[in-house]
């Protein structure tokens, strides 16, 4: 099979590209390197079944030509990371909504199967935990720029489902919960790479808010295994799936575990959300998926627990440090 990954130089996309190549598929990538990096895919560039175009998906002519050649598209190109979203809401809205529309239109031309990567952020502040795909969402006011990300991804989901319904485009929506693992950059605010770097450098671990907020962190390997498997399931098309683990941890506990597992002497420093992000910032108190739907579809369950993930990230970051 020949596969196109938009955003294939990103953290998840590059991992997925490696997995698909290992399975014998041909992989094309388009990435504008806005948050992705050549470092993520350098090890793949010698593979004759791999090719990469450094360009934006807003180059519709090129995008269409690339889509014409493949059997399947994973659309992962998006503005990601809370920090980036808060700082650049205009870019976030445009990149996510227009980008997804271009991809869906190109796929529609050839009726190419497409997986649209959405996000658990769409559940917003819902108190209906664990979040089910058919549960209500609860976003904050438009004056809080964080929610522009959730709203833009909701439009992406509506678009994908509308293309499925009205144009018979085989599209699947996957809501990715916090996805982590070695090689993830902390540049866009993600908590685990930040905590691990701080712990290894003996800096204070910056817990935002009071640290009682919780998340479920899933290993990128487990996420990619599900992304690969889901496209073979006919019944998945036209559907929305949560993809994440149910092992829940508070950010306080996460900080403590990173310190313990890395043998660090770092202390925890509490930083108010207003200082960490912006004055109007709202965080999500609890985020946990109900992953029954994808579990039933694929017989999928995460194989890595949080301590294994943290150990892998710590080992990876240590291997990068000069001796
Ligand atoms: N967080 C933190 N310190 C950091 C980065 C993030 O305490 O240096 C918190 C953040 O406020 C959130 C959680 O960790 O409550 C997860 O943040 P991340 O940006 O990784 O993902 P989110 O779940 O917010 O999309």
PDB file of N, CA and C in Angstrom, residues 5-10 29-38 41 52-59 76-79 88 91 95 188:
ATOM      1  N   UNK A   5       1.268  10.808   4.549  1.00  0.00           N
ATOM      2  CA  UNK A   5       1.073  11.347   5.897  1.00  0.00           C
ATOM      3  C   UNK A   5       1.302  12.851   5.842  1.00  0.00           C
ATOM      4  N   UNK A   6       0.242  13.629   6.085  1.00  0.00           N
ATOM      5  CA  UNK A   6       0.458  15.079   6.219  1.00  0.00           C
ATOM      6  C   UNK A   6       0.961  15.304   7.647  1.00  0.00           C
ATOM      7  N   UNK A   7       1.950  16.150   7.791  1.00  0.00           N
ATOM      8  CA  UNK A   7       2.541  16.327   9.121  1.00  0.00           C
ATOM      9  C   UNK A   7       3.409  15.136   9.502  1.00  0.00           C
ATOM     10  N   UNK A   8       3.970  14.483   8.501  1.00  0.00           N
ATOM     11  CA  UNK A   8       4.751  13.261   8.739  1.00  0.00           C
ATOM     12  C   UNK A   8       6.122  13.497   9.361  1.00  0.00           C
ATOM     13  N   UNK A   9       6.515  14.761   9.496  1.00  0.00           N
ATOM     14  CA  UNK A   9       7.784  15.040  10.185  1.00  0.00           C
ATOM     15  C   UNK A   9       7.535  15.426  11.639  1.00  0.00           C
ATOM     16  N   UNK A  10       6.306  15.312  12.067  1.00  0.00           N
ATOM     17  CA  UNK A  10       5.984  15.612  13.470  1.00  0.00           C
ATOM     18  C   UNK A  10       6.247  14.410  14.357  1.00  0.00           C
ATOM     19  N   UNK A  29       5.495  11.806   2.609  1.00  0.00           N
ATOM     20  CA  UNK A  29       5.215  12.770   3.677  1.00  0.00           C
ATOM     21  C   UNK A  29       5.157  14.168   3.088  1.00  0.00           C
ATOM     22  N   UNK A  30       4.196  14.957   3.544  1.00  0.00           N
ATOM     23  CA  UNK A  30       4.248  16.401   3.281  1.00  0.00           C
ATOM     24  C   UNK A  30       4.226  17.101   4.635  1.00  0.00           C
ATOM     25  N   UNK A  31       5.164  18.029   4.813  1.00  0.00           N
ATOM     26  CA  UNK A  31       5.289  18.704   6.109  1.00  0.00           C
ATOM     27  C   UNK A  31       5.945  20.064   5.864  1.00  0.00           C
ATOM     28  N   UNK A  32       5.408  21.098   6.485  1.00  0.00           N
ATOM     29  CA  UNK A  32       6.018  22.429   6.284  1.00  0.00           C
ATOM     30  C   UNK A  32       7.048  22.749   7.368  1.00  0.00           C
ATOM     31  N   UNK A  33       7.320  21.782   8.218  1.00  0.00           N
ATOM     32  CA  UNK A  33       8.304  21.909   9.301  1.00  0.00           C
ATOM     33  C   UNK A  33       7.969  23.067  10.249  1.00  0.00           C
ATOM     34  N   UNK A  34       6.682  23.417  10.341  1.00  0.00           N
ATOM     35  CA  UNK A  34       6.302  24.491  11.273  1.00  0.00           C
ATOM     36  C   UNK A  34       6.507  24.018  12.713  1.00  0.00           C
ATOM     37  N   UNK A  35       6.038  22.829  13.013  1.00  0.00           N
ATOM     38  CA  UNK A  35       6.357  22.244  14.328  1.00  0.00           C
ATOM     39  C   UNK A  35       7.074  20.905  14.162  1.00  0.00           C
ATOM     40  N   UNK A  36       7.017  20.332  12.984  1.00  0.00           N
ATOM     41  CA  UNK A  36       7.768  19.099  12.715  1.00  0.00           C
ATOM     42  C   UNK A  36       9.235  19.418  12.500  1.00  0.00           C
ATOM     43  N   UNK A  37      10.034  18.367  12.330  1.00  0.00           N
ATOM     44  CA  UNK A  37      11.464  18.591  12.186  1.00  0.00           C
ATOM     45  C   UNK A  37      12.087  17.474  11.346  1.00  0.00           C
ATOM     46  N   UNK A  38      13.070  17.843  10.526  1.00  0.00           N
ATOM     47  CA  UNK A  38      13.779  16.825   9.736  1.00  0.00           C
ATOM     48  C   UNK A  38      14.461  15.806  10.647  1.00  0.00           C
ATOM     49  N   UNK A  41      12.706  12.523  10.992  1.00  0.00           N
ATOM     50  CA  UNK A  41      12.594  11.566   9.875  1.00  0.00           C
ATOM     51  C   UNK A  41      13.921  11.275   9.188  1.00  0.00           C
ATOM     52  N   UNK A  52       9.794  12.620   1.040  1.00  0.00           N
ATOM     53  CA  UNK A  52       9.268  13.744   1.816  1.00  0.00           C
ATOM     54  C   UNK A  52       9.275  15.011   0.968  1.00  0.00           C
ATOM     55  N   UNK A  53       8.175  15.752   1.052  1.00  0.00           N
ATOM     56  CA  UNK A  53       8.056  17.069   0.413  1.00  0.00           C
ATOM     57  C   UNK A  53       7.963  18.095   1.527  1.00  0.00           C
ATOM     58  N   UNK A  54       8.873  19.053   1.523  1.00  0.00           N
ATOM     59  CA  UNK A  54       8.772  20.119   2.519  1.00  0.00           C
ATOM     60  C   UNK A  54       7.907  21.215   1.910  1.00  0.00           C
ATOM     61  N   UNK A  55       6.669  21.222   2.280  1.00  0.00           N
ATOM     62  CA  UNK A  55       5.728  22.197   1.727  1.00  0.00           C
ATOM     63  C   UNK A  55       4.477  22.213   2.605  1.00  0.00           C
ATOM     64  N   UNK A  56       3.677  23.229   2.411  1.00  0.00           N
ATOM     65  CA  UNK A  56       2.432  23.334   3.167  1.00  0.00           C
ATOM     66  C   UNK A  56       1.290  22.628   2.417  1.00  0.00           C
ATOM     67  N   UNK A  57       0.332  22.121   3.168  1.00  0.00           N
ATOM     68  CA  UNK A  57      -0.822  21.493   2.528  1.00  0.00           C
ATOM     69  C   UNK A  57      -1.728  22.554   1.894  1.00  0.00           C
ATOM     70  N   UNK A  58      -1.404  23.826   2.152  1.00  0.00           N
ATOM     71  CA  UNK A  58      -2.140  24.895   1.474  1.00  0.00           C
ATOM     72  C   UNK A  58      -1.704  24.995   0.012  1.00  0.00           C
ATOM     73  N   UNK A  59      -0.617  24.328  -0.344  1.00  0.00           N
ATOM     74  CA  UNK A  59      -0.229  24.206  -1.759  1.00  0.00           C
ATOM     75  C   UNK A  59      -1.103  23.090  -2.341  1.00  0.00           C
ATOM     76  N   UNK A  76      -2.347  14.418   9.680  1.00  0.00           N
ATOM     77  CA  UNK A  76      -1.860  14.778  11.023  1.00  0.00           C
ATOM     78  C   UNK A  76      -1.343  16.218  11.074  1.00  0.00           C
ATOM     79  N   UNK A  77      -1.227  16.869   9.906  1.00  0.00           N
ATOM     80  CA  UNK A  77      -0.687  18.233   9.896  1.00  0.00           C
ATOM     81  C   UNK A  77      -1.667  19.161  10.610  1.00  0.00           C
ATOM     82  N   UNK A  78      -1.197  19.848  11.622  1.00  0.00           N
ATOM     83  CA  UNK A  78      -2.067  20.749  12.388  1.00  0.00           C
ATOM     84  C   UNK A  78      -1.215  21.614  13.303  1.00  0.00           C
ATOM     85  N   UNK A  79      -1.816  22.706  13.744  1.00  0.00           N
ATOM     86  CA  UNK A  79      -1.177  23.497  14.796  1.00  0.00           C
ATOM     87  C   UNK A  79      -1.441  22.764  16.100  1.00  0.00           C
ATOM     88  N   UNK A  88      -0.651  31.846  19.138  1.00  0.00           N
ATOM     89  CA  UNK A  88      -0.964  32.106  17.722  1.00  0.00           C
ATOM     90  C   UNK A  88      -2.336  31.542  17.338  1.00  0.00           C
ATOM     91  N   UNK A  91      -3.238  31.640  13.423  1.00  0.00           N
ATOM     92  CA  UNK A  91      -2.562  30.574  12.680  1.00  0.00           C
ATOM     93  C   UNK A  91      -3.230  29.221  12.958  1.00  0.00           C
ATOM     94  N   UNK A  95      -4.805  27.131   9.991  1.00  0.00           N
ATOM     95  CA  UNK A  95      -4.074  25.895   9.639  1.00  0.00           C
ATOM     96  C   UNK A  95      -4.983  24.685   9.817  1.00  0.00           C
ATOM     97  N   UNK A 188       6.658  23.073  22.479  1.00  0.00           N
ATOM     98  CA  UNK A 188       5.297  23.601  22.359  1.00  0.00           C
ATOM     99  C   UNK A 188       4.502  23.398  23.641  1.00  0.00           C
TER     100      UNK A 188
END
